[in-house]
PDB file of C-alpha atoms in Angstrom:
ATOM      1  CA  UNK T   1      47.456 176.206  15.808  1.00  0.00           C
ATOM      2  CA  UNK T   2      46.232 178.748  18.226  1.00  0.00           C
ATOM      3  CA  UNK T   3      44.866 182.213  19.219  1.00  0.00           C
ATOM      4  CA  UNK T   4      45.555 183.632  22.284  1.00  0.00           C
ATOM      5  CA  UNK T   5      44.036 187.427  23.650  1.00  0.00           C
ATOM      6  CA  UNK T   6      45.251 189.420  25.969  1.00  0.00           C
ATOM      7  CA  UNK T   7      44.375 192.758  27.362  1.00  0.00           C
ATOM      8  CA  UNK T   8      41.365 192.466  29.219  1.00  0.00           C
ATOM      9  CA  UNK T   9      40.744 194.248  32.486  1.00  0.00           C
ATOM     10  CA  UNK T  10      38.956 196.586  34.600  1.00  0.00           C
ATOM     11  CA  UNK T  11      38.230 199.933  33.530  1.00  0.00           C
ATOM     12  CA  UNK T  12      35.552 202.712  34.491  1.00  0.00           C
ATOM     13  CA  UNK T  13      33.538 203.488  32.321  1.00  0.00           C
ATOM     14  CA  UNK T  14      34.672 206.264  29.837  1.00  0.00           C
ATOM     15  CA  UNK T  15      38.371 204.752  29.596  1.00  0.00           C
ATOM     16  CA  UNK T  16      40.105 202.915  26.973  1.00  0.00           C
ATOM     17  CA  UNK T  17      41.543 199.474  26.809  1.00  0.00           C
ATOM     18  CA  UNK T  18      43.078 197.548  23.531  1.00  0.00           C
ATOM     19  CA  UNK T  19      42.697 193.823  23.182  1.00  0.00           C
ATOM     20  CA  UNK T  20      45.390 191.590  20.985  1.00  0.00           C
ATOM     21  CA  UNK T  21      44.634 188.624  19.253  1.00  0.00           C
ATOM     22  CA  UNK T  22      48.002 186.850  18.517  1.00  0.00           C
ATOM     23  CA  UNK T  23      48.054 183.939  16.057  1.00  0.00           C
ATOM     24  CA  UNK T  24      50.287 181.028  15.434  1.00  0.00           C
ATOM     25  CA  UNK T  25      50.731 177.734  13.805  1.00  0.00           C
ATOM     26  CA  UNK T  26      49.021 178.691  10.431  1.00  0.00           C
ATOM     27  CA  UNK T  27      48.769 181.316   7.865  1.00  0.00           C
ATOM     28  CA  UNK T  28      47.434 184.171   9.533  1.00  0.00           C
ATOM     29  CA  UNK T  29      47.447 186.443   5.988  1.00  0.00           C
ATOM     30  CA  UNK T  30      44.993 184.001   4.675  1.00  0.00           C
ATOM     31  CA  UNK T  31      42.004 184.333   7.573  1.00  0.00           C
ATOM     32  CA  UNK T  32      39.848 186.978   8.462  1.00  0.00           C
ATOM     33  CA  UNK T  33      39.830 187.901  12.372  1.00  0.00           C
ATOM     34  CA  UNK T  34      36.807 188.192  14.544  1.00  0.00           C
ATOM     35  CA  UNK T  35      36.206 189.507  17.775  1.00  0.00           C
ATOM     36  CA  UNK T  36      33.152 188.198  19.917  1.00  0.00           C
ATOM     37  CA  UNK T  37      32.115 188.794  23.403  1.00  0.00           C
ATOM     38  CA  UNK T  38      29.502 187.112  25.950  1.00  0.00           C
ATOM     39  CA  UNK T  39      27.885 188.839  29.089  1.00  0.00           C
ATOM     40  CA  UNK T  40      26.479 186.914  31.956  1.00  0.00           C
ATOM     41  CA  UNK T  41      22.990 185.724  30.836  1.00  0.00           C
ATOM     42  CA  UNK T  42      23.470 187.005  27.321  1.00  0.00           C
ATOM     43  CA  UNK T  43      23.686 184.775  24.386  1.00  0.00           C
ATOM     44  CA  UNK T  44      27.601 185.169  22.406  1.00  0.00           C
ATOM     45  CA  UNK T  45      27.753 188.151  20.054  1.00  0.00           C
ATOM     46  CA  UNK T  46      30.244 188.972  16.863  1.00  0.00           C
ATOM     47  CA  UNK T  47      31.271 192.488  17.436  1.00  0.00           C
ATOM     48  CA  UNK T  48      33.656 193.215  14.618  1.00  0.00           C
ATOM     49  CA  UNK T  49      36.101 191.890  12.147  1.00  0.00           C
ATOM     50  CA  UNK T  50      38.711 192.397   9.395  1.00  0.00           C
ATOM     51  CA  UNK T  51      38.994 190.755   6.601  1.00  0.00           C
ATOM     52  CA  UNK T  52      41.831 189.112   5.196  1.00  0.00           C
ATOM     53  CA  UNK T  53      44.959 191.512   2.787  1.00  0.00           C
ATOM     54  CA  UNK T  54      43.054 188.957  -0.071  1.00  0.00           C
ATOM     55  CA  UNK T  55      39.638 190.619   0.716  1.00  0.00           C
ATOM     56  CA  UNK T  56      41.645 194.191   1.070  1.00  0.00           C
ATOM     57  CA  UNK T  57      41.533 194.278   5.258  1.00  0.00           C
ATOM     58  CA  UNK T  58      37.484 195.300   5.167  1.00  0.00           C
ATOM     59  CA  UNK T  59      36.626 195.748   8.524  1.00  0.00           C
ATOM     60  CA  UNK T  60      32.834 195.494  10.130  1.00  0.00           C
ATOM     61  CA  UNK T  61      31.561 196.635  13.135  1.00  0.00           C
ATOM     62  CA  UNK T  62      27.910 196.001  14.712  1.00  0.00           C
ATOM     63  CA  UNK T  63      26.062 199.273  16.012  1.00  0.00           C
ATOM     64  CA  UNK T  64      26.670 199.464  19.710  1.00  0.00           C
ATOM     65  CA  UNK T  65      30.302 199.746  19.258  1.00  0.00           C
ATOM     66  CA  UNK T  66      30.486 201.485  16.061  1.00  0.00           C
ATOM     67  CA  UNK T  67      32.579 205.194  16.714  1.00  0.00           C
ATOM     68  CA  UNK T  68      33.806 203.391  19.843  1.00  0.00           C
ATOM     69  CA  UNK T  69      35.634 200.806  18.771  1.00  0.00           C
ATOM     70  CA  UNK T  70      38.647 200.001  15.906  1.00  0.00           C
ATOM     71  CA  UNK T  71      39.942 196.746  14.671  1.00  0.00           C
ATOM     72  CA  UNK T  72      43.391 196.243  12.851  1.00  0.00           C
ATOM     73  CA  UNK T  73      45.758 193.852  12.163  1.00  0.00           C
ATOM     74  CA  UNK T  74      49.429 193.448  11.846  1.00  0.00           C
ATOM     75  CA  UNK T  75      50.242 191.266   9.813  1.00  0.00           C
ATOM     76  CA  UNK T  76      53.821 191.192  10.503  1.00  0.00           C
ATOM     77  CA  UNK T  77      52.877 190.009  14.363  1.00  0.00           C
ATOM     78  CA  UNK T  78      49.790 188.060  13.604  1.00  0.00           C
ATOM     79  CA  UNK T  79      48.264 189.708  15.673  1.00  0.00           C
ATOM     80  CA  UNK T  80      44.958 192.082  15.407  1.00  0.00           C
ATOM     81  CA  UNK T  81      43.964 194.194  17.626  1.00  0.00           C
ATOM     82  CA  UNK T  82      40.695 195.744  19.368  1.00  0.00           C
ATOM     83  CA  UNK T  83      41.082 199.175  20.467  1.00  0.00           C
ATOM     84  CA  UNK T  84      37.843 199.923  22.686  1.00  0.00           C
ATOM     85  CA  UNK T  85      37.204 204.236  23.579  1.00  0.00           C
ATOM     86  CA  UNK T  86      34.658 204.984  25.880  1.00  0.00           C
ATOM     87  CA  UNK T  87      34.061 201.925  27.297  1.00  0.00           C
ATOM     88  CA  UNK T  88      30.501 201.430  28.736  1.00  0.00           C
ATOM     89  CA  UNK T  89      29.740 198.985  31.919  1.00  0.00           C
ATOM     90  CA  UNK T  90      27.490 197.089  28.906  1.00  0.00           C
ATOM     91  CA  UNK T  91      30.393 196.440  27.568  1.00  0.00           C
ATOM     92  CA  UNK T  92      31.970 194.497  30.356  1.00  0.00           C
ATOM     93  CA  UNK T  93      32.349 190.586  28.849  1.00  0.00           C
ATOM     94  CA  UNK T  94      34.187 187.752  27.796  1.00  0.00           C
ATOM     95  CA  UNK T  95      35.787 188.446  24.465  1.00  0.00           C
ATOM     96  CA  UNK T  96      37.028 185.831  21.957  1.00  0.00           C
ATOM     97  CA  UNK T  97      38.661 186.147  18.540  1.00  0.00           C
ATOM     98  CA  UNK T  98      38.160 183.669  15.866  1.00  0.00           C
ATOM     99  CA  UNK T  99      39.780 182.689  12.873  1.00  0.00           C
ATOM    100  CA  UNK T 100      37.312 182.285   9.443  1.00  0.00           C
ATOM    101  CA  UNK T 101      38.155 182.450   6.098  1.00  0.00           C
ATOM    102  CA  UNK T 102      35.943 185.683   5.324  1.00  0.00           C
ATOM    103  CA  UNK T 103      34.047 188.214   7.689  1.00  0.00           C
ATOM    104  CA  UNK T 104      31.004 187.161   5.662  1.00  0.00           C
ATOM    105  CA  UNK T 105      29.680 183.943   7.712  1.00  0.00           C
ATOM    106  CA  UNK T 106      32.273 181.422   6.750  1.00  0.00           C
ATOM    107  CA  UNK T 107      32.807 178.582   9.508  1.00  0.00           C
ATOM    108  CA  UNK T 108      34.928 180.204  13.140  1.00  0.00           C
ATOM    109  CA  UNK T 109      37.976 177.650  12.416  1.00  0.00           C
ATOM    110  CA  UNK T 110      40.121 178.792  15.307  1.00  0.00           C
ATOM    111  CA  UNK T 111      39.040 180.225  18.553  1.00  0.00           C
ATOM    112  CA  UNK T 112      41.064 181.556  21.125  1.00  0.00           C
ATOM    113  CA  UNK T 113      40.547 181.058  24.929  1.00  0.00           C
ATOM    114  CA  UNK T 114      38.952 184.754  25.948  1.00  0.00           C
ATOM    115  CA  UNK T 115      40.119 187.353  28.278  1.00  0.00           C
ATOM    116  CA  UNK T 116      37.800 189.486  30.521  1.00  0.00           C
ATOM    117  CA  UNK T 117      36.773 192.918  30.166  1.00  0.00           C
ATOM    118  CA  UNK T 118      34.636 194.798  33.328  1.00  0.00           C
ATOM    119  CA  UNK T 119      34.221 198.512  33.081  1.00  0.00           C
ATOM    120  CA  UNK T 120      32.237 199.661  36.277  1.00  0.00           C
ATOM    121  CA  UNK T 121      30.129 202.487  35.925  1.00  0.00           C
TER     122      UNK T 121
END
């Protein structure tokens, strides 16, 4: 049972990157998908997430990155994705995905290991 990200790096600001959250060893229809992210100093932060085809793929996104950034999922990979526009150096963290059974406060069941974004300004 496990999440793994991938497609972290470092950007300027202004660019674009898009973040995968692959899953495996359970069924990924039945779980929504969270992304998170933690700056240096800062205190861990959900971002945005997509619900489960059950709760008709309702996806959420806090302020900041709202008209920036898009989640979706694929189903057919297990995998959702963060695509990330305009990146902004507040921006640059570590950024999880989770596994929960609604986008709605249910408990993070699976958690992946992160990958690092850094946009310089």
């Amino acid at each position: 049972v496990q999440l793994v990200e991938s497609g972290g790096g470092l950007v300027q600001a202004g660019e674009s990157l898009r973040l995968s959250c692959a899953g495996s060893g359970f069924f990924f229809d039945d779980y929504a998908i969270g992304w998170f992210r933690q700056a240096p100093d800062r205190e861990r932060e959900a971002i945005s997430c997509i619900e489960s085809p059950r709760e008709r793929l309702r996806s959420h996104y806090i302020d900041s990155v709202k008209g920036r950034f898009t989640i979706s999922r694929d189903n057919t990979r297990n995998t959702v994705y963060l695509q990330m526009n305009n990146l902004r150096p507040e921006d640059t963290a570590l950024y999880f995905c989770a596994a929960s059974r609604n986008c709605r406060g249910s408990d993070l069941e699976i958690w992946g290991q992160s990958t690092v974004v850094i946009v310089s300004p």
